[in-house]
PDB file of C-alpha atoms in Angstrom:
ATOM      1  CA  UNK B   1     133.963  64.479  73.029  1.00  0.00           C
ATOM      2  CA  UNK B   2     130.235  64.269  73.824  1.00  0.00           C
ATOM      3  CA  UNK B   3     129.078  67.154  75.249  1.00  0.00           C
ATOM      4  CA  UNK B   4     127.877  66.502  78.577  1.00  0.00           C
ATOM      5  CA  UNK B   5     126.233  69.995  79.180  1.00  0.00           C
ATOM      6  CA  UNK B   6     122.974  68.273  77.738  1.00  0.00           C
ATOM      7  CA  UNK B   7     123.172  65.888  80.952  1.00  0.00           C
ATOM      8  CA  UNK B   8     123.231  68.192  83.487  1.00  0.00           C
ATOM      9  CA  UNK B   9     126.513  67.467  84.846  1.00  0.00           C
ATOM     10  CA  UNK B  10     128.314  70.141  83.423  1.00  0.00           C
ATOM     11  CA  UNK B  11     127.016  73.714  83.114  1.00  0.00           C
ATOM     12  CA  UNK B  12     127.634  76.724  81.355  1.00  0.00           C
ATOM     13  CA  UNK B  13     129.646  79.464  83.433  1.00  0.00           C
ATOM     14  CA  UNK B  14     130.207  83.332  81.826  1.00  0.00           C
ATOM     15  CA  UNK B  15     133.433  84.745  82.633  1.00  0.00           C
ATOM     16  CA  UNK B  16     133.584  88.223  82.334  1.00  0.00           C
ATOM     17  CA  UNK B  17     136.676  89.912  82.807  1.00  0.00           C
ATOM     18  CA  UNK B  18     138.707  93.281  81.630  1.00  0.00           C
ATOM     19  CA  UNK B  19     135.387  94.856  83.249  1.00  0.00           C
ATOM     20  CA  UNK B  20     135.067  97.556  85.880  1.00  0.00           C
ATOM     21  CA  UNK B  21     132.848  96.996  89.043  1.00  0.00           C
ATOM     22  CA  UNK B  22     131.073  99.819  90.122  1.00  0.00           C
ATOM     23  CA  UNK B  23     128.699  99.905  93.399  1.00  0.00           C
ATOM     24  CA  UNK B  24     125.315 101.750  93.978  1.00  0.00           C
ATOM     25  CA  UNK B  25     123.514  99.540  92.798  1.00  0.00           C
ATOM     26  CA  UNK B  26     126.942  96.972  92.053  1.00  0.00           C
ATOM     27  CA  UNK B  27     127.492  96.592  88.281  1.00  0.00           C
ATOM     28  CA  UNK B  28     130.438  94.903  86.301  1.00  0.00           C
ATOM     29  CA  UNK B  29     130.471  97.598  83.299  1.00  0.00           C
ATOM     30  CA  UNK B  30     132.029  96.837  79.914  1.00  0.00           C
ATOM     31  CA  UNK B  31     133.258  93.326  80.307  1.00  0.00           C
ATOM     32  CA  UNK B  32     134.468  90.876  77.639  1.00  0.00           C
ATOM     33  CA  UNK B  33     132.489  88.004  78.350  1.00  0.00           C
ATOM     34  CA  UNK B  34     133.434  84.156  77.891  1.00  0.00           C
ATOM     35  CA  UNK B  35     130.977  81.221  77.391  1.00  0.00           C
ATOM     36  CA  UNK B  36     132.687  78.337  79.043  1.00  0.00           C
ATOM     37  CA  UNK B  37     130.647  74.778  78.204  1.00  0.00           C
ATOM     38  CA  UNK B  38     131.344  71.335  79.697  1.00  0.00           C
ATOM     39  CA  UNK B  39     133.761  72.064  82.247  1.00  0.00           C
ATOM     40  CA  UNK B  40     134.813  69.813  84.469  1.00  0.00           C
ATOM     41  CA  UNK B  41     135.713  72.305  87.162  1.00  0.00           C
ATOM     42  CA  UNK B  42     135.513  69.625  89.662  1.00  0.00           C
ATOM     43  CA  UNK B  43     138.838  68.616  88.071  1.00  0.00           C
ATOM     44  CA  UNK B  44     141.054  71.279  89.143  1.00  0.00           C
ATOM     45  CA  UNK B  45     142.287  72.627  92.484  1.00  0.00           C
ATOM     46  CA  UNK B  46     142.062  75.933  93.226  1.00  0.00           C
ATOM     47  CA  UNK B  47     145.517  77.164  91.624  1.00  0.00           C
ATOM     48  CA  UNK B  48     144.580  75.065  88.616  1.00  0.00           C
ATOM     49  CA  UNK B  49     141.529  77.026  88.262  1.00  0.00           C
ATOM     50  CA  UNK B  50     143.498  80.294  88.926  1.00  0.00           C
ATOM     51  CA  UNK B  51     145.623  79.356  85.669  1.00  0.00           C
ATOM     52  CA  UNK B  52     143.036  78.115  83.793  1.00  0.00           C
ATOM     53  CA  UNK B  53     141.295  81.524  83.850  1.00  0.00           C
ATOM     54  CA  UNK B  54     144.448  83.251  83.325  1.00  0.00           C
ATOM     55  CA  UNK B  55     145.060  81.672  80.021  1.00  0.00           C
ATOM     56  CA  UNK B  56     141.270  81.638  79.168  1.00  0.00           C
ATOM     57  CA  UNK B  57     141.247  85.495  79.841  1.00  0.00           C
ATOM     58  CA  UNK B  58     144.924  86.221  78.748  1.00  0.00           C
ATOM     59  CA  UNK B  59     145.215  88.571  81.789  1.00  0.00           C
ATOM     60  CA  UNK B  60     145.962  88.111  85.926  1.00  0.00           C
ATOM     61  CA  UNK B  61     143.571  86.540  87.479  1.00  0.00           C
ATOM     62  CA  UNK B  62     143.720  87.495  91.004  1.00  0.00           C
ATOM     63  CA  UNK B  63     140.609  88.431  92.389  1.00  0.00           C
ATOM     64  CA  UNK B  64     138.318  86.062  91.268  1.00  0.00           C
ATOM     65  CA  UNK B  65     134.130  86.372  92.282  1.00  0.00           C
ATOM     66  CA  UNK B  66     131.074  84.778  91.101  1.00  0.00           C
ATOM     67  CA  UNK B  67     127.474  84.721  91.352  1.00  0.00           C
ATOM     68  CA  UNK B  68     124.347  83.110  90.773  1.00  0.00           C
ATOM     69  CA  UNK B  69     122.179  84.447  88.141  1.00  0.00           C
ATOM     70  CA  UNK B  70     119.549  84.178  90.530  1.00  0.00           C
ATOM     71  CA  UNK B  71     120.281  86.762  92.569  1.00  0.00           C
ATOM     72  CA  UNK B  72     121.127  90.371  92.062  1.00  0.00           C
ATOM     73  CA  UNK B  73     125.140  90.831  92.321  1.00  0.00           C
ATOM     74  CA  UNK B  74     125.405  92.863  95.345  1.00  0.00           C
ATOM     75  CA  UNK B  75     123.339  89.856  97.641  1.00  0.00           C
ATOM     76  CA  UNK B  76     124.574  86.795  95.652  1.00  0.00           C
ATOM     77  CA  UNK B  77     128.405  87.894  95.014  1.00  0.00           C
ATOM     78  CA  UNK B  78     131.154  85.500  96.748  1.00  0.00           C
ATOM     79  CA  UNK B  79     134.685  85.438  96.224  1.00  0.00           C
ATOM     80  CA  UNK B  80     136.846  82.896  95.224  1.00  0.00           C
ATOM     81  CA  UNK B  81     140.463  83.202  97.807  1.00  0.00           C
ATOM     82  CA  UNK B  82     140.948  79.755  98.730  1.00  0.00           C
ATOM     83  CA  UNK B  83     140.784  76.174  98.655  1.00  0.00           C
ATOM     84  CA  UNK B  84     137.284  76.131 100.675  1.00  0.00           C
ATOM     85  CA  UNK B  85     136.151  79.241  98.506  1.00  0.00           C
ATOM     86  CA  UNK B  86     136.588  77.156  95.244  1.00  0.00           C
ATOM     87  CA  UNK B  87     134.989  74.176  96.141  1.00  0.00           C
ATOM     88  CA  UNK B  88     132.154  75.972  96.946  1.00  0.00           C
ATOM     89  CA  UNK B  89     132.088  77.111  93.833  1.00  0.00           C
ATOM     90  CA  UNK B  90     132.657  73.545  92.694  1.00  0.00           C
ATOM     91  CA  UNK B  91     129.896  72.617  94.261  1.00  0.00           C
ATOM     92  CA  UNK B  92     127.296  75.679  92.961  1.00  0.00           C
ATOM     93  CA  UNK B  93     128.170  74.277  89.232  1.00  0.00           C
ATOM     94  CA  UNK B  94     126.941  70.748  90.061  1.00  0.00           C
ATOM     95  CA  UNK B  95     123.584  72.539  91.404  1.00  0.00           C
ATOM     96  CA  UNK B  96     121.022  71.662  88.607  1.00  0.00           C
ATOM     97  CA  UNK B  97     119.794  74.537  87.134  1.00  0.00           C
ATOM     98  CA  UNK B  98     122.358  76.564  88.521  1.00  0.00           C
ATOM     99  CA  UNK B  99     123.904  79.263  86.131  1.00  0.00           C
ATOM    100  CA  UNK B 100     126.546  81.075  87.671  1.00  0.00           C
ATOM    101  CA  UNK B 101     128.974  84.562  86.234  1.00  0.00           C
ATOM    102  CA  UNK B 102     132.460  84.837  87.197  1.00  0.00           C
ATOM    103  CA  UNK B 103     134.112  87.874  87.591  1.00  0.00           C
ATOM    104  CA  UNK B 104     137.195  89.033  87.730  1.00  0.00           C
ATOM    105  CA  UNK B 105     138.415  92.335  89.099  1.00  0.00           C
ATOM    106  CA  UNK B 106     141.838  93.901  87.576  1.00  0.00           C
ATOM    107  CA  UNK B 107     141.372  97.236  90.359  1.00  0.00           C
ATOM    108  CA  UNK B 108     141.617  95.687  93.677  1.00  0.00           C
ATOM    109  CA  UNK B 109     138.169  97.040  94.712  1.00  0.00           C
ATOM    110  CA  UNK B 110     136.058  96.544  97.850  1.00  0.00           C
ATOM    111  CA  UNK B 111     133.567  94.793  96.173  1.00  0.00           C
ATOM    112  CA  UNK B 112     132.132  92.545  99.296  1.00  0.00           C
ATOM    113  CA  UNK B 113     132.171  96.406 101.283  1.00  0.00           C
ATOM    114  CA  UNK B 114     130.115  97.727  98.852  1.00  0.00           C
ATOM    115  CA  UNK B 115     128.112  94.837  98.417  1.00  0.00           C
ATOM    116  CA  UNK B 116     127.030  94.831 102.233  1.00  0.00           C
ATOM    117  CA  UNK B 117     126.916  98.643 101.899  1.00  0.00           C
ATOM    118  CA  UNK B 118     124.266  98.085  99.403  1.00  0.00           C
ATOM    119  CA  UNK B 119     122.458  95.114 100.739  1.00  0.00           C
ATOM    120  CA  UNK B 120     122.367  97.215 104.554  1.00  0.00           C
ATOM    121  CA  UNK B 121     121.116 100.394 102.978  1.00  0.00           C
ATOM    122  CA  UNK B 122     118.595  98.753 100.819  1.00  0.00           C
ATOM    123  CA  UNK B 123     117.132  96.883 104.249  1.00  0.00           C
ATOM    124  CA  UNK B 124     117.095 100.075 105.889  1.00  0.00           C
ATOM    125  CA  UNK B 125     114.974 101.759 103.601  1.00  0.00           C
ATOM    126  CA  UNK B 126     112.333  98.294 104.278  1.00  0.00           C
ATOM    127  CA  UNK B 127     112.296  99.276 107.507  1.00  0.00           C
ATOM    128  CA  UNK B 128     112.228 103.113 106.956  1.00  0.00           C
ATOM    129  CA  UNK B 129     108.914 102.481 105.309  1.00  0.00           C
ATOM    130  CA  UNK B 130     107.914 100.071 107.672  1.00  0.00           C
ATOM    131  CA  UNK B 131     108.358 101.774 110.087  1.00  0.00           C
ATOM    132  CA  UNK B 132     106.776 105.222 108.796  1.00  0.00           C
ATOM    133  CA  UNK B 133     103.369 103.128 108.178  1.00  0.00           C
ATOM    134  CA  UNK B 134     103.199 102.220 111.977  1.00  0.00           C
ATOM    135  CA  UNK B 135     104.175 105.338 112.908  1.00  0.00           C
ATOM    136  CA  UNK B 136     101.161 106.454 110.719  1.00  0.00           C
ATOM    137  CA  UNK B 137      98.618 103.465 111.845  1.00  0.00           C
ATOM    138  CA  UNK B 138      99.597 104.729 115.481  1.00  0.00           C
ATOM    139  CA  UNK B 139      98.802 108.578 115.127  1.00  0.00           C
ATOM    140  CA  UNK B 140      95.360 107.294 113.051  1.00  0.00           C
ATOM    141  CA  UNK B 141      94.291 105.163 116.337  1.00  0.00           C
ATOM    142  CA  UNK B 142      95.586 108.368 119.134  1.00  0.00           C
ATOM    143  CA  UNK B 143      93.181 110.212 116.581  1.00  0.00           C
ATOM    144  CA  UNK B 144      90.473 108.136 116.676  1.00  0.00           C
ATOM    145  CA  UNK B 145      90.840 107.140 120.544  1.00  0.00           C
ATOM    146  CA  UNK B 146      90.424 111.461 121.523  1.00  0.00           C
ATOM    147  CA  UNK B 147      87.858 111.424 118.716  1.00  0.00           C
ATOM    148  CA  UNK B 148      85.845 108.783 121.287  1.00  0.00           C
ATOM    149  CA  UNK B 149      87.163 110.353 124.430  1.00  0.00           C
ATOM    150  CA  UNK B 150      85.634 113.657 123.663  1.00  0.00           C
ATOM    151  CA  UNK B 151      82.210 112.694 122.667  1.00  0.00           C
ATOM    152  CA  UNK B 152      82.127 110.739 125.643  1.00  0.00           C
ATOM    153  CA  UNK B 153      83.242 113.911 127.911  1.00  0.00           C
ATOM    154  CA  UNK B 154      81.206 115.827 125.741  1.00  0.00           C
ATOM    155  CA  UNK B 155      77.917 113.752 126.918  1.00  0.00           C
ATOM    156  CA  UNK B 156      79.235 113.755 130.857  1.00  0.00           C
ATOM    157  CA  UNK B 157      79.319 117.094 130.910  1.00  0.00           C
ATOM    158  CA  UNK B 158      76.282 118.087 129.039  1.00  0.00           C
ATOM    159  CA  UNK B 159      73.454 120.677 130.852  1.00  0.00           C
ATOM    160  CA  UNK B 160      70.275 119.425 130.842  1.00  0.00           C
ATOM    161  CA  UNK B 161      68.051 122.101 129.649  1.00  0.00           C
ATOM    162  CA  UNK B 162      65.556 122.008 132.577  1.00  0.00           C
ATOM    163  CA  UNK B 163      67.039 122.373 135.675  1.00  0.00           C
ATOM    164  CA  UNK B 164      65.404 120.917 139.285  1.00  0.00           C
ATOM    165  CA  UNK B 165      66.009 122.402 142.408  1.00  0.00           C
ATOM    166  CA  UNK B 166      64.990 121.119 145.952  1.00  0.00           C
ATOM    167  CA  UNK B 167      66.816 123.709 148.215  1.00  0.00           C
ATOM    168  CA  UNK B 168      64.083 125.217 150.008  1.00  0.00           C
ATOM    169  CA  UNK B 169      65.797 126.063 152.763  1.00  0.00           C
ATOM    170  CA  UNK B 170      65.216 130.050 151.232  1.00  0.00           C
ATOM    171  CA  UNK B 171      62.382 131.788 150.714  1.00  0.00           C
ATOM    172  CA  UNK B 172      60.695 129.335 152.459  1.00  0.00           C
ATOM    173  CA  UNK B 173      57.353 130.698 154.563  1.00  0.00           C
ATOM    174  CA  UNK B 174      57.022 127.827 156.726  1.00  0.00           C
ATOM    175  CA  UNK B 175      61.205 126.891 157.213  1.00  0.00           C
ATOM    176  CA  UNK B 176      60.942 130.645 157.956  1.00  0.00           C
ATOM    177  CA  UNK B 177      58.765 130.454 160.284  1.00  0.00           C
ATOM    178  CA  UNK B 178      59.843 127.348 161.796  1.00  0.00           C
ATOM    179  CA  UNK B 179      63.504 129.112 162.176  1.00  0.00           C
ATOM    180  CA  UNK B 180      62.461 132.566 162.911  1.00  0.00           C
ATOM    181  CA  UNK B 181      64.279 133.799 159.541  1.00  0.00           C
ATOM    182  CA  UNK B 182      62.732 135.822 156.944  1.00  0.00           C
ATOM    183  CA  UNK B 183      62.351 139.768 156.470  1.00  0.00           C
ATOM    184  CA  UNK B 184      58.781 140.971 157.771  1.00  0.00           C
ATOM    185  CA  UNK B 185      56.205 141.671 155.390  1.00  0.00           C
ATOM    186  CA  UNK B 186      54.436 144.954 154.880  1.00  0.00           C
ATOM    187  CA  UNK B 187      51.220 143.219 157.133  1.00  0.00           C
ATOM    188  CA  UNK B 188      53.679 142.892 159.915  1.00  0.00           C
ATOM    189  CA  UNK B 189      55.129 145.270 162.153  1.00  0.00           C
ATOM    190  CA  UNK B 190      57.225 145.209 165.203  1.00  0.00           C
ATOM    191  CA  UNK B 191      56.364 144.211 168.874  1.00  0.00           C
ATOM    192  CA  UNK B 192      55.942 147.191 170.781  1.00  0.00           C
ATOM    193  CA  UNK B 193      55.107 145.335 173.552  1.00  0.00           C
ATOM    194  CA  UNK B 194      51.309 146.076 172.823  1.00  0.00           C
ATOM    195  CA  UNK B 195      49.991 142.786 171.643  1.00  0.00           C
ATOM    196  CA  UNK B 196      51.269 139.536 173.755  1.00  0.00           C
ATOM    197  CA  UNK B 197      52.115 136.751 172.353  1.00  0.00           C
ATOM    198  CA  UNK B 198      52.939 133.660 173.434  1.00  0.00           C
ATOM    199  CA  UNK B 199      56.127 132.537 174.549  1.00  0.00           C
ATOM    200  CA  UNK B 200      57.025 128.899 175.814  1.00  0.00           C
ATOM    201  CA  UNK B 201      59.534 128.601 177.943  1.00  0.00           C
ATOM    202  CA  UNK B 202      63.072 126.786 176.593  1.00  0.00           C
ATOM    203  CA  UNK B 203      63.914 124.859 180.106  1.00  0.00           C
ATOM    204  CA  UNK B 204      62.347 124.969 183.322  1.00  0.00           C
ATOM    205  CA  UNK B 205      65.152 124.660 186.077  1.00  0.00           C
ATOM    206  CA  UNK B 206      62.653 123.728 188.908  1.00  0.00           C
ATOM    207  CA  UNK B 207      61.383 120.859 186.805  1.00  0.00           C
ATOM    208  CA  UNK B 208      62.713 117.280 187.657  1.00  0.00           C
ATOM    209  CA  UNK B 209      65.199 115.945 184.634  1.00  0.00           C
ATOM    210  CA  UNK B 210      63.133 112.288 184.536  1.00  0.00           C
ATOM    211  CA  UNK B 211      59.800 114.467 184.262  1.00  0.00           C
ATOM    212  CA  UNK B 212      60.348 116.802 181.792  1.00  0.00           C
ATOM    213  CA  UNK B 213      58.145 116.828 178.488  1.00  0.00           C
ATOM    214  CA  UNK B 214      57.803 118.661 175.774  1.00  0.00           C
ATOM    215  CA  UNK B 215      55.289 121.990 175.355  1.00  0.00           C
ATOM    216  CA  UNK B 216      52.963 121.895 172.522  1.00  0.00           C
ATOM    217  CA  UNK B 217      52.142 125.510 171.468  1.00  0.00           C
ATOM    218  CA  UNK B 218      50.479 127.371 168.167  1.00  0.00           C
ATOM    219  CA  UNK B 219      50.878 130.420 166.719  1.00  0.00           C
TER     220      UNK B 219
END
C-alpha cells in the first residue's frame, strides 16, 4: 500500500492511553503512546472507531478525547461521545497540517471541569493584572491632578508681601473734622463757653421749603 501520509490526506494521530490525567495545569502522565500513520478514519463510524482503538490499545476504550497539538490541553481538549463528536474529529484529521493526540481516560475523570477550571482561572489572573495596572494608572493621575490643584490654591491664596490700604476713614484729620470724631489734641481744650464759635443753624422752620439754600461757613 502506498503510503498516503506523504499526500496530505492522511495524517499521523498519537494515541496515548494507560495514562493518568491530572489538572493544574492538565497533564496526561505516563502514557504508552501509539503512532498511528495513514488512517483512513474517515472510514469508520463512531463505534468502529471505538473498536478500533480498543484493539489498537488492548484495553476499554470508553472515554475517548483529543487535541490539537496546537494548543495547550486544557483550551484545545474535546471529547469524543458521539456520532457528531467523531466526525468532528474526522474532520480535524483532514485539516492540513493538523496533528492531533488522542487520549484515553481509564478513571472516569472530569477532565472538561478541570479544563474550564483551568482555562477560567488562568483568564482571571489576565484580568487580575489588568486590572491592578488601571487601578495603578488611576491613583498616578488622582496624584498628579492634587499635585496641580494645590499649586494652583497655593498661588490663590498667596500674601503679597506689601500690603495697600485705602481705609482712611481712621485717623483721618480732615474725615475727623468733617464728622466731628477724633480725641482732642493737647493744643485743644474744651469750650467753656469763653471763646464763640460759630454755629450754623441745621433747619430754619420760618424759612419757606421752595427757598431754602444751603449755608456756607469756615472754621
Amino acid at each position: 500500500m502506498e503510503s498516503q501520509s506523504s499526500t496530505g490526506k492522511y495524517l499521523t494521530v498519537d494515541v496515548h492511553y494507560r495514562g493518568l490525567f491530572a489538572p493544574n495545569t492538565l497533564k496526561y502522565l505516563d502514557p504508552e503512546t501509539i503512532i498511528v500513520r495513514d488512517v483512513d478514519f474517515g472510514g469508520f463510524t463512531y463505534k468502529e472507531f471505538l473498536l478500533w482503538l480498543r484493539d489498537l490499545t488492548k484495553g476499554s476504550c470508553n472515554d475517548v478525547y483529543y487535541c490539537s497539538r496546537k494548543e495547550t490541553l486544557a483550551e484545545g481538549i474535546i471529547r469524543i461521545d458521539s456520532d457528531a463528536d467523531y466526525w468532528e474529529f474526522v474532520k480535524a484529521t483532514y485539516t492540513p497540517e493538523a496533528k492531533l493526540d488522542v487520549y484515553i481516560d481509564h478513571q472516569k475523570e472530569p477532565i472538561l471541569d478541570w479544563a474550564d477550571n483551568e482555562v477560567l482561572s488562568d483568564g482571571n489572573e489576565y484580568d487580575l493584572d489588568d486590572k491592578e495596572e488601571e487601578d495603578d494608572q488611576e491613583e498616578e493621575d488622582d496624584n498628579d491632578e492634587d499635585d496641580n490643584l494645590d499649586d494652583i490654591m497655593a498661588y490663590e491664596h498667596e500674601v503679597d508681601q506689601e500690603v495697600h490700604t485705602f481705609n482712611k476713614t481712621v485717623g483721618d484729620d480732615f474725615l475727623n473734622k468733617l464728622s466731628g470724631i477724633g480725641s482732642l489734641s493737647d493744643d485743644d481744650e474744651p469750650n467753656d463757653g469763653k471763646d464763640e464759635k460759630v454755629v450754623f443753624p441745621v433747619h430754619d422752620e420760618k424759612q419757606e421749603w421752595d427757598k431754602m439754600v444751603p449755608i456756607i461757613g469756615y472754621w
